[in-house]
Amino acid sequence: MNLFVIIGEALRALKLNRLRTGLTMLGMIIGVAAVVLMLSIGQGAQININNTIASMGSHLLIIVPGATSSGGLRFGSGSVRTLTISDAQAVAELPSIEAAAPVISGIAQLSYSANNWSTSITGVTPDYFPVSNWEIADGSIFAEADLRSAIRVAVLGKVTAENLFGNEDPIGRTFRIANKPFLVVGILAAKGQSLSGRDQDDNVFVPITTAQRQILGNQFPGSINHMLVQAKSSDTLDEAEAEITQLLRQRHRITDKMENDFTVRNLTALATVASTTAKVMAWMLGAIASISLLVGGIGIMNIMLVSVTERTREIGIRMAIGASYRIILMQFLLEALFICILGGLMGVALGVGGAWMVSQSTDMPIVVTFNMIGLAFIFVTIIGIFFGFYPARKAAALKPVDALRYE
Amino acid sequence: MFVANQPASNPILIQLNRLCKAYELTDRSGELINHPVLFDINLTINQSEFVAIMGHSGSGKSTLMNILGCLDTPTSGNYWLSGRDVATMNSAELARIRNQNIGFVFQSFNLLKRMTALENVAIPLLYAGIGRKESLKRSQAMLDLIGLGKYRDHLPNQLSGGQQQRVAISRALINQPQILLADEPTGNLDSQTSHDIMTLFTQLNRNQGITIVLITHENDIASYAHRLIHLKDGHIVEDEARLSN
Ligand SMILES: Nc1ncnc2c1ncn2[C@@H]1O[C@H](COP(=O)(O)OP(=O)(O)O)[C@@H](O)[C@H]1O
Ligand SMILES: [Mg+2]
């Protein structure tokens, strides 16, 4: 008996029991859809994070004021003002360091004609832009000389520029920060969300000296919120960390017994952890979804066993007129496989549709790859063979005389 | 015991040598009980014979028939079919024999319920590896021959008993087997239909030389056969040749 005829017989048997076939298939459909959806969401999240990491700048260390307590990092560095601009200048001189960019930040009110907008103000040096991988979309960044004179110039993030100026070209225009006029000299290219989920493009960058003296003015002159340090290469990150620690302890006159009053964190390492976490999450989502596939598979086995019992006499008749072990085995195995593969097809369609809907209703990128669909198909085929084999073998191994006598 | 002198002209088709069959049952306490059904059966059937097997209910007729049809295996003894020891064949060879060399007809027809008359007749051809189109064509010819051509698209439950049995016979004959095994084929039919079926059997035997082994407990059905075997409690107690009528 050729394969096409057996396929025909298997399809016939499935068609004769439409409702049962459909319900069994539903298990597969839901399982495959869940796997495809979960994998694509997971993959999307991962791509999101990888983009963020790529936008972050490479071999970076971040130094924040305050000690690392046993319970982890102490945030709220507002009250601790131990780092200064001159610390940053000293760090930049270290042999393993490429650049050091001190940062102070705060929130202020912006206004341009009738538009008001409250957003983050970040005071930086020109080094900050290359170190943190910002690219200029329009205009230019301010120069080292602008720092000394603390002039009122600003580089705008994409979102801020749009919010404030709408369709107008902001370059060369003047707007107000905390009621003081500032000249827009540059617009940055968009970068998207940071690892912590903040929109990095809603930001105004001004010279650090201007921020200190004219906008965020504080009681500790020269103090900064944190500094970004770029090592010469990723191989010298550990070395750089040691050098920085030694230097700052010396500068802050910290005796041997005392804790550091600052914390050096490896941003690249943090990013790697975030990326690994996302990967693990993606696989976990997939694994949880595949449990529903497994349940669907058990459903198929269950139905196939019922079907074999119900059709015992039919199997006996078929054997009496010449069906071999192989033919009976194939027929039942193909029935199980068809349920799986047809269910798999519909499941993929449903999963891709679901992923599309998720991507429409959130701004998460959803990634459906052919690999994923291929994987789902290999998976359902394996499930079909695995769970279909036992019932099929049970049918094929029946003794003709016993099957015929079955009532 | 009376043994008839057998026609020596035709080659031997079926030979049973000291064949025994016992069923194993478990009783309520879970112990195995051996239930012997056939005892030391010696039997030779030549090609183109028309044999009737008679005996009381429970005497082992169906058990013997199932062994002859390679649906069941004996507990001991040998069965040679066309000179080959059946015990040495694997399940694929046995399936092939059932498909090619043996045609089965049952008391309860045993048609596949959800298939039309035409499809039922075609299945043995499909199992033999013949394409669907050719199979259906040959099946149609067979149904036409047997006078059921216009019932091709009827499901078994849309046919009378006699019609169903004729479809079953068509199915048994479609691969041109050497042997037709019929276990009480007229048991569920009225007497007129029964005689029609027996006339058909006689023609098949006479014109095509098909060997027929028939189980019945009706004397007038048995009288169509040329040889009569009586089974009693698992023993052959009588084996006589009849003059053909
Ligand atoms: N599968 C079986 N298991 C146990 N005993 C059986 C089985 N089939 C038949 N028998 C027993 O074998 C004996 C002969 O049965 P059978 O060959 O069907 O008789 P007949 O066809 O002559 O009426 C009976 O006593 C029956 O109970
Ligand atoms: Mg019987």
XYZ file of C-alpha atoms and ligand atoms in Angstrom:
680
model
C 0.000 0.000 0.000
C 1.564 3.240 -0.981
C 1.952 6.146 1.370
C -0.591 8.366 -0.372
C -3.319 5.801 0.136
C -2.475 5.496 3.836
C -2.481 9.281 4.112
C -5.887 9.319 2.446
C -7.205 6.718 4.874
C -5.859 8.642 7.860
C -7.427 11.901 6.665
C -10.729 10.116 6.082
C -10.760 8.734 9.583
C -10.112 12.223 10.956
C -12.855 13.712 8.818
C -15.364 11.151 10.031
C -14.834 12.383 13.558
C -14.715 16.101 12.935
C -15.656 17.360 16.362
C -13.286 15.046 18.155
C -10.468 15.835 15.747
C -11.125 19.546 16.133
C -11.120 19.464 19.903
C -7.953 17.413 20.025
C -6.374 19.770 17.557
C -7.344 22.714 19.740
C -4.839 21.496 22.320
C -2.095 21.681 19.698
C -3.292 25.018 18.344
C -3.228 26.665 21.743
C 0.084 25.089 22.663
C 1.855 26.131 19.472
C 0.309 29.602 19.517
C 1.476 30.070 23.104
C 4.999 28.949 22.265
C 5.253 31.183 19.195
C 3.819 34.164 21.052
C 6.038 33.705 24.095
C 9.177 33.168 22.044
C 8.492 36.231 19.929
C 7.823 38.404 22.948
C 10.968 37.064 24.597
C 13.000 37.624 21.469
C 11.593 41.130 21.146
C 12.538 41.968 24.713
C 16.014 40.659 24.105
C 16.476 42.710 20.985
C 15.235 45.730 22.901
C 17.870 45.234 25.556
C 20.618 44.529 23.074
C 19.803 47.767 21.241
C 19.943 49.640 24.501
C 23.274 48.083 25.363
C 24.676 48.915 21.951
C 23.551 52.535 22.438
C 25.167 52.743 25.836
C 28.797 53.026 24.834
C 31.469 50.428 25.341
C 33.737 49.489 28.265
C 32.124 51.940 30.601
C 32.417 52.361 34.324
C 30.075 54.519 36.296
C 31.162 56.117 39.536
C 28.510 57.302 41.947
C 28.919 58.982 45.303
C 28.227 56.952 48.413
C 29.412 53.603 49.671
C 28.230 50.156 48.742
C 26.413 48.939 51.801
C 26.038 45.274 52.590
C 22.460 45.444 51.382
C 23.577 46.513 47.936
C 23.908 49.935 46.449
C 22.748 52.975 48.298
C 21.023 55.296 45.930
C 19.685 58.732 46.596
C 23.099 60.242 46.099
C 21.550 63.682 46.388
C 22.541 63.939 49.996
C 26.045 62.596 49.466
C 28.166 64.956 47.486
C 31.571 63.390 47.544
C 32.480 63.487 43.857
C 33.611 66.638 42.123
C 34.487 67.850 38.687
C 38.148 67.881 39.637
C 37.856 64.213 40.660
C 36.731 63.566 37.119
C 39.630 65.530 35.700
C 42.056 63.528 37.812
C 40.466 60.211 36.787
C 40.768 61.186 33.137
C 44.544 61.456 33.587
C 44.905 57.815 34.712
C 46.857 55.628 32.249
C 44.123 53.024 31.646
C 41.403 55.630 31.156
C 40.313 57.013 27.815
C 37.951 59.679 29.095
C 35.976 60.658 32.163
C 32.732 62.579 31.928
C 31.262 64.187 35.047
C 27.498 64.553 35.097
C 25.111 66.581 37.165
C 21.399 66.266 36.617
C 18.102 67.601 37.765
C 14.656 68.606 36.602
C 13.699 72.019 35.331
C 10.906 73.835 33.553
C 11.428 74.572 29.845
C 9.456 77.029 27.847
C 9.304 78.150 24.238
C 6.595 80.549 23.093
C 3.407 78.955 24.465
C 4.976 75.522 25.091
C 5.913 74.452 28.593
C 7.748 71.257 29.296
C 9.290 69.884 32.447
C 12.182 67.511 31.889
C 15.633 66.384 32.917
C 18.499 68.791 32.611
C 21.887 67.145 32.375
C 25.048 69.129 32.824
C 27.931 67.505 30.959
C 31.319 68.120 29.363
C 31.827 67.661 25.582
C 33.480 64.269 26.336
C 30.153 62.963 27.587
C 28.692 62.593 24.103
C 31.245 60.227 22.568
C 31.636 58.289 25.833
C 27.939 57.510 26.116
C 27.556 56.936 22.395
C 25.342 59.902 21.592
C 25.311 60.939 17.996
C 24.540 64.425 16.844
C 21.693 64.625 14.365
C 21.798 68.320 13.678
C 23.975 71.274 14.650
C 26.907 70.602 16.991
C 27.770 70.016 20.608
C 29.233 72.741 22.764
C 33.009 73.126 23.107
C 35.458 72.882 26.015
C 35.714 76.682 25.941
C 31.985 77.045 26.568
C 32.472 75.289 29.903
C 34.833 77.878 31.253
C 32.561 80.765 30.425
C 29.458 78.821 31.477
C 27.485 80.175 28.540
C 23.844 79.390 27.977
C 23.796 76.847 25.162
C 21.848 73.574 25.001
C 21.866 70.318 23.059
C 18.391 68.765 22.909
C 17.241 65.182 22.891
C 14.971 64.287 19.999
C 11.814 64.036 22.079
C 12.401 67.270 23.921
C 13.094 69.074 20.650
C 9.828 67.832 19.188
C 7.839 68.628 22.296
C 9.175 72.100 22.534
C 9.541 73.209 18.947
C 7.097 71.011 17.036
C 7.828 71.372 13.344
C 10.164 74.324 13.679
C 13.902 73.872 13.291
C 15.241 74.460 16.830
C 18.867 75.142 15.849
C 19.738 78.769 16.545
C 16.516 79.437 18.444
C 16.316 80.539 21.993
C 14.154 78.909 24.652
C 14.038 79.226 28.414
C 15.246 76.933 31.136
C 14.054 78.015 34.561
C 13.240 81.333 32.952
C 16.742 81.944 31.641
C 17.266 82.108 27.877
C 19.332 79.333 26.231
C 20.488 78.977 22.643
C 19.925 75.595 20.915
C 23.143 74.500 19.235
C 22.501 70.809 18.510
C 19.955 68.001 18.311
C 20.872 64.447 19.218
C 19.916 61.324 17.286
C 17.275 59.203 19.010
C 18.433 56.413 21.298
C 15.237 55.052 22.860
C 14.794 53.663 26.319
C 17.537 53.049 28.815
C 17.949 49.707 30.594
C 15.847 51.059 33.424
C 13.097 52.002 30.990
C 13.580 55.759 30.996
C 13.190 57.647 27.731
C 16.724 58.867 27.085
C 15.616 61.173 24.304
C 13.635 63.411 26.632
C 16.654 65.320 27.878
C 18.423 68.644 27.656
C 22.205 68.761 27.804
C 23.950 71.955 28.885
C 27.557 72.679 29.854
C 28.159 71.281 33.351
C 29.317 74.630 34.683
C 26.204 76.376 33.393
C 23.995 73.721 34.991
C 25.744 74.120 38.305
C 25.804 77.862 38.494
C 22.667 78.900 36.685
C 20.046 76.142 36.805
C 20.489 73.457 39.418
C 22.639 75.650 41.641
C 23.682 73.752 44.740
C 25.356 74.374 48.038
C 28.381 72.172 47.290
C 30.255 73.891 44.465
C 31.928 71.502 42.043
C 30.052 68.400 43.223
C 28.559 66.061 40.630
C 25.885 63.340 40.550
C 28.010 60.688 38.899
C 30.733 60.273 36.347
C 30.971 58.063 33.315
C 34.423 56.646 32.706
C 35.525 54.978 29.549
C 38.453 52.579 29.832
C 40.961 52.247 27.012
C 39.677 48.753 26.257
C 37.438 46.135 27.781
C 40.541 44.181 28.862
C 41.694 47.013 31.114
C 38.350 47.476 32.872
C 39.472 45.728 36.064
C 42.743 47.607 36.041
C 40.905 50.884 35.525
C 38.586 50.117 38.412
C 41.549 49.497 40.706
C 43.327 52.657 39.614
C 40.214 54.769 40.091
C 39.584 53.345 43.540
C 43.158 54.006 44.609
C 43.138 57.513 43.209
C 39.813 58.545 44.723
C 40.627 57.092 48.141
C 43.809 59.137 48.067
C 42.054 62.296 46.904
C 39.278 61.889 49.493
C 41.804 61.098 52.214
C 40.205 57.826 53.158
C 42.273 55.851 55.661
C 42.845 52.137 55.318
C 40.139 51.200 57.778
C 37.447 53.340 56.231
C 34.931 52.441 53.568
C 34.991 54.059 50.143
C 32.727 57.110 49.886
C 32.034 56.280 46.251
C 31.090 53.211 44.243
C 32.507 52.043 40.946
C 30.147 49.957 38.843
C 30.890 48.173 35.630
C 28.127 49.166 33.232
C 29.069 46.573 30.657
C 28.790 43.850 33.265
C 25.395 45.201 34.302
C 24.294 45.175 30.703
C 25.462 41.611 30.262
C 23.476 40.590 33.303
C 20.393 42.342 31.927
C 20.829 40.660 28.576
C 21.313 37.240 30.161
C 18.255 37.785 32.295
C 16.233 38.655 29.223
C 17.466 35.534 27.474
C 16.604 33.344 30.441
C 13.197 35.010 30.639
C 12.585 34.333 26.966
C 13.421 30.671 27.320
C 11.394 30.388 30.479
C 8.349 31.857 28.773
C 8.873 29.397 25.946
C 9.292 26.522 28.371
C 6.108 27.402 30.233
C 4.242 27.682 26.950
C 5.586 24.345 25.812
C 3.971 22.711 28.817
C 0.652 23.430 27.157
C 2.012 21.692 24.066
C 2.842 18.707 26.204
C -0.676 18.691 27.614
C -1.978 18.847 24.048
C 0.213 15.876 23.195
C -1.186 13.867 26.070
C -4.668 14.777 24.827
C -3.764 13.348 21.438
C -2.486 10.143 22.982
C -5.651 9.852 25.021
C -7.913 10.284 22.002
C -5.840 7.928 19.889
C -6.101 5.251 22.571
C -9.869 5.674 22.692
C -9.963 5.546 18.928
C -7.920 2.339 18.794
C -10.229 0.675 21.308
C -13.314 1.855 19.456
C -11.980 0.613 16.168
C -10.583 -2.699 17.366
C -13.010 -4.665 15.244
C -12.231 -2.517 12.221
C -8.545 -3.203 12.790
C -9.316 -6.947 12.923
C -11.227 -6.788 9.649
C -8.412 -4.841 8.009
C -5.897 -7.400 9.192
C -8.038 -10.271 7.927
C -8.024 -8.792 4.447
C -4.303 -8.178 4.411
C -3.290 -5.078 6.383
C 0.208 -5.584 7.738
C 1.599 -4.376 11.040
C 3.263 -1.535 9.170
C 0.058 -0.373 7.490
C -1.963 -0.279 10.722
C 0.900 1.423 12.534
C 1.269 4.029 9.812
C -2.429 4.716 9.626
C -2.781 5.524 13.311
C 0.547 7.308 13.513
C -0.405 9.494 10.570
C -3.717 10.339 12.205
C -1.842 11.612 15.253
C 0.689 13.411 13.076
C -1.988 15.139 11.046
C -3.691 16.418 14.172
C -0.340 17.780 15.317
C 0.783 19.287 12.039
C -2.575 20.799 11.143
C -2.904 22.065 14.708
C 0.663 23.333 14.454
C -0.117 25.276 11.291
C -3.135 26.935 12.807
C -1.220 27.511 16.045
C 1.567 29.299 14.174
C -0.991 31.475 12.416
C -2.682 32.276 15.716
C 0.652 32.891 17.459
C 1.925 35.203 14.725
C -1.412 37.014 14.712
C -1.254 37.371 18.484
C 2.317 38.654 18.294
C 1.281 41.193 15.703
C -1.558 42.354 17.938
C 0.780 42.699 20.910
C 3.226 44.707 18.822
C 0.390 46.966 17.672
C -0.935 47.623 21.156
C 2.441 48.080 22.887
C 5.587 49.655 21.555
C 7.505 46.472 22.196
C 9.249 45.137 19.130
C 7.911 41.618 18.443
C 10.121 39.306 16.500
C 8.766 36.295 14.652
C 11.545 34.362 12.984
C 11.378 31.447 10.596
C 13.609 29.582 13.021
C 10.912 29.867 15.626
C 8.251 28.576 13.265
C 10.568 25.791 12.168
C 11.225 24.949 15.785
C 7.499 24.833 16.513
C 6.997 22.450 13.597
C 9.811 20.138 14.609
C 8.343 20.182 18.079
C 4.799 19.265 17.017
C 6.114 16.542 14.735
C 8.081 15.054 17.596
C 5.018 15.308 19.823
C 2.879 13.640 17.158
C 5.289 10.766 16.755
C 5.974 10.468 20.453
C 2.374 10.478 21.626
C 0.964 8.802 18.536
C 3.378 5.924 18.548
C 2.144 4.068 21.588
C -1.540 3.937 20.515
C -0.529 3.106 16.938
C 1.715 0.301 18.090
C -1.035 -0.967 20.331
C -3.350 -1.131 17.323
C -0.795 -2.755 15.049
C 0.251 -5.341 17.611
C -3.289 -6.692 18.059
C -3.701 -10.337 17.148
C -6.085 -10.484 14.185
C -8.296 -13.090 15.800
C -8.612 -11.142 19.052
C -9.348 -7.910 17.238
C -12.011 -9.582 15.127
C -13.731 -11.086 18.134
C -13.807 -7.730 19.974
C -17.322 -6.417 20.529
C -13.176 -43.135 12.307
C -13.896 -43.154 8.645
C -11.497 -41.428 6.288
C -12.471 -40.965 2.714
C -10.140 -41.703 -0.137
C -9.091 -38.288 -1.301
C -8.775 -37.140 -4.864
C -5.084 -37.526 -5.562
C -5.076 -35.572 -8.764
C -4.559 -32.036 -7.388
C -1.526 -30.846 -5.410
C -1.849 -30.466 -1.662
C -2.798 -26.954 -0.546
C -3.392 -27.290 3.176
C -1.815 -29.822 5.448
C -2.307 -29.996 9.207
C -0.190 -32.353 11.216
C -1.119 -33.177 14.860
C -2.355 -29.671 15.292
C -3.571 -28.639 18.768
C -5.035 -25.428 20.055
C -5.636 -24.501 23.669
C -6.794 -21.144 25.031
C -5.371 -19.798 28.235
C -7.867 -18.186 30.522
C -7.531 -16.616 33.932
C -10.182 -17.528 36.477
C -11.477 -15.274 39.196
C -8.647 -16.051 41.556
C -6.200 -15.047 38.837
C -4.975 -18.554 38.096
C -4.273 -19.638 34.554
C -6.591 -22.256 33.154
C -5.660 -24.211 30.097
C -8.680 -24.725 27.868
C -7.880 -27.170 25.056
C -10.133 -26.791 22.021
C -8.499 -28.734 19.174
C -6.798 -32.095 19.635
C -4.299 -33.654 17.252
C -5.947 -32.518 14.072
C -4.554 -34.182 10.940
C -6.063 -32.827 7.775
C -5.084 -32.533 4.145
C -6.969 -30.369 1.665
C -6.035 -30.361 -1.997
C -6.372 -27.558 -4.451
C -9.862 -27.004 -5.814
C -11.588 -28.999 -3.134
C -14.934 -27.836 -1.753
C -14.996 -28.826 1.908
C -17.713 -28.329 4.487
C -16.925 -28.501 8.185
C -19.816 -29.368 10.465
C -20.148 -29.818 14.176
C -21.971 -28.621 17.252
C -21.540 -25.158 18.550
C -18.349 -24.992 20.549
C -16.766 -27.960 18.820
C -13.882 -25.822 17.577
C -14.890 -25.098 13.974
C -14.155 -21.370 14.076
C -10.949 -21.968 15.973
C -9.795 -24.318 13.219
C -10.886 -21.894 10.530
C -8.992 -18.987 12.123
C -5.842 -21.066 12.155
C -6.360 -22.034 8.513
C -6.768 -18.354 7.687
C -3.552 -17.351 9.485
C -5.535 -15.188 11.894
C -4.527 -17.340 14.838
C -1.647 -19.638 15.636
C -1.802 -23.251 16.838
C -0.491 -24.229 20.263
C 1.374 -27.180 18.803
C 1.575 -29.189 15.623
C 2.247 -27.957 12.104
C 0.367 -26.192 9.387
C 1.772 -26.243 5.873
C 0.193 -23.930 3.364
C 1.281 -24.603 -0.218
C 4.184 -26.556 1.212
C 5.382 -23.767 3.534
C 5.378 -24.073 7.293
C 3.215 -21.184 8.482
C 5.020 -21.111 11.846
C 8.164 -19.872 10.118
C 6.502 -16.829 8.567
C 6.751 -13.367 10.083
C 3.799 -11.027 10.508
C 4.408 -9.248 7.196
C 4.416 -12.542 5.291
C 1.260 -13.637 7.059
C -0.423 -10.346 6.158
C 0.599 -10.908 2.557
C -0.847 -14.417 2.580
C -4.127 -13.149 4.017
C -4.151 -10.482 1.363
C -3.151 -12.554 -1.667
C -3.869 -16.225 -1.046
C -6.846 -16.330 1.268
C -10.286 -14.790 1.038
C -12.422 -14.561 4.158
C -16.194 -14.542 4.441
C -17.793 -14.166 7.859
C -21.219 -14.827 9.287
C -21.559 -11.207 10.310
C -20.225 -9.903 6.941
C -17.586 -7.719 8.633
C -17.722 -4.882 6.143
C -16.152 -1.593 7.188
C -19.163 0.418 8.317
C -18.103 3.834 7.180
C -17.071 2.852 3.688
C -19.170 2.311 0.609
C -19.575 -1.083 -1.036
C -17.084 -0.090 -3.703
C -14.477 1.077 -1.195
C -14.899 -2.059 0.892
C -14.176 -4.218 -2.118
C -11.163 -2.082 -3.042
C -9.273 -2.249 0.262
C -7.453 -5.561 -0.351
C -6.226 -4.120 -3.654
C -4.945 -1.008 -1.903
C -3.152 -3.170 0.645
C -1.631 -5.076 -2.277
C -0.057 -1.814 -3.427
C -2.342 -1.082 -6.334
C -3.206 2.566 -6.924
C -6.517 3.949 -5.789
C -7.896 4.615 -9.248
C -7.072 1.173 -10.622
C -8.351 -0.440 -7.415
C -11.703 1.279 -7.683
C -11.977 0.353 -11.354
C -11.374 -3.327 -10.659
C -13.750 -3.249 -7.698
C -16.467 -1.791 -9.876
C -15.957 -4.623 -12.359
C -16.192 -7.149 -9.537
C -19.402 -5.617 -8.192
C -20.854 -5.596 -11.703
C -19.986 -9.247 -12.080
C -21.718 -10.172 -8.854
C -24.743 -8.078 -9.778
C -24.307 -5.223 -7.283
C -22.838 -2.635 -9.624
C -25.489 -0.051 -8.942
C -25.050 -0.374 -5.165
C -21.466 0.802 -5.318
C -22.059 3.949 -3.289
C -24.206 2.326 -0.619
C -22.900 2.054 2.902
C -23.185 -1.438 4.429
C -26.197 -0.437 6.539
C -27.970 0.624 3.336
C -27.750 -2.914 1.955
C -29.720 -6.081 2.737
C -27.992 -9.013 4.446
C -27.640 -10.909 1.204
C -26.244 -7.869 -0.570
C -23.776 -7.248 2.240
C -22.592 -10.829 2.070
C -22.151 -10.571 -1.689
C -20.087 -7.413 -1.194
C -18.020 -9.303 1.392
C -17.543 -12.160 -1.078
C -16.475 -9.682 -3.760
C -13.939 -8.304 -1.318
C -12.696 -11.804 -0.518
C -12.275 -12.589 -4.212
C -10.839 -9.322 -5.487
C -7.201 -10.450 -5.198
C -8.016 -13.828 -6.826
C -7.080 -15.985 -3.835
C -6.588 -19.756 -4.056
C -8.680 -20.379 -0.971
C -11.999 -19.035 0.183
C -12.669 -19.563 3.885
C -16.286 -19.035 4.903
C -17.354 -19.271 8.544
C -21.128 -19.830 8.505
C -21.581 -17.407 5.591
C -25.307 -18.090 5.407
C -25.916 -18.008 9.152
C -27.629 -14.635 8.992
C -29.414 -15.087 5.673
C -32.802 -16.421 4.629
C -32.886 -19.726 2.813
C -33.360 -18.336 -0.708
C -30.403 -15.955 -0.322
C -28.411 -18.762 1.266
C -28.908 -20.951 -1.742
C -27.970 -18.100 -4.081
C -24.719 -17.683 -2.174
C -24.035 -21.418 -2.300
C -24.687 -21.468 -6.030
C -22.125 -18.702 -6.369
C -19.626 -20.731 -4.321
C -20.227 -23.775 -6.470
C -19.584 -21.760 -9.633
C -16.388 -20.268 -8.203
C -15.185 -23.730 -7.269
C -16.132 -25.334 -10.539
C -15.201 -22.580 -13.002
C -12.198 -21.019 -11.314
C -10.945 -23.922 -9.255
C -11.007 -21.929 -6.032
C -10.574 -24.091 -2.955
C -13.463 -23.522 -0.582
C -13.646 -24.398 3.080
C -17.053 -23.716 4.506
C -18.387 -23.969 8.043
C -22.072 -24.609 8.482
C -24.444 -26.498 10.662
C -27.173 -26.747 8.073
C -27.223 -30.027 6.160
C -28.616 -28.618 2.956
C -25.868 -25.969 2.867
C -23.245 -28.611 3.551
C -24.637 -30.691 0.714
C -23.154 -28.233 -1.812
C -19.681 -29.352 -0.757
C -17.859 -32.380 -2.102
C -16.294 -33.354 1.178
C -17.720 -33.268 4.643
C -15.717 -33.072 7.850
C -17.336 -33.536 11.224
C -15.786 -31.997 14.288
C -16.745 -33.098 17.763
C -15.174 -31.661 20.883
C -12.066 -30.741 18.972
C -11.603 -34.036 17.172
C -12.293 -34.898 13.548
C -14.777 -37.723 13.892
C -15.786 -38.074 10.279
C -14.298 -37.106 6.916
C -16.216 -38.292 3.869
C -16.290 -37.514 0.208
C -19.609 -36.672 -1.414
C -20.660 -37.008 -4.959
C -21.072 -33.593 -6.419
C -24.659 -32.745 -7.138
N -10.575 -16.425 22.554
C -11.016 -17.477 23.242
N -10.625 -17.623 24.504
C -11.016 -18.685 25.206
N -11.787 -19.654 24.747
C -12.223 -19.558 23.489
C -11.855 -18.466 22.661
N -12.422 -18.655 21.453
C -13.098 -19.806 21.531
N -12.992 -20.343 22.753
C -13.562 -21.611 23.165
O -13.205 -22.608 22.221
C -14.243 -23.478 21.983
C -14.512 -23.581 20.494
O -14.969 -22.361 20.016
P -15.287 -22.123 18.486
O -14.093 -22.546 17.702
O -15.713 -20.716 18.317
O -16.503 -23.109 18.243
P -17.513 -23.222 17.030
O -17.100 -22.225 15.991
O -17.381 -24.603 16.587
O -18.847 -22.929 17.600
C -15.445 -22.972 22.765
O -15.562 -23.763 23.932
C -15.070 -21.564 23.140
O -15.559 -21.264 24.420
Mg -18.116 -20.607 15.168
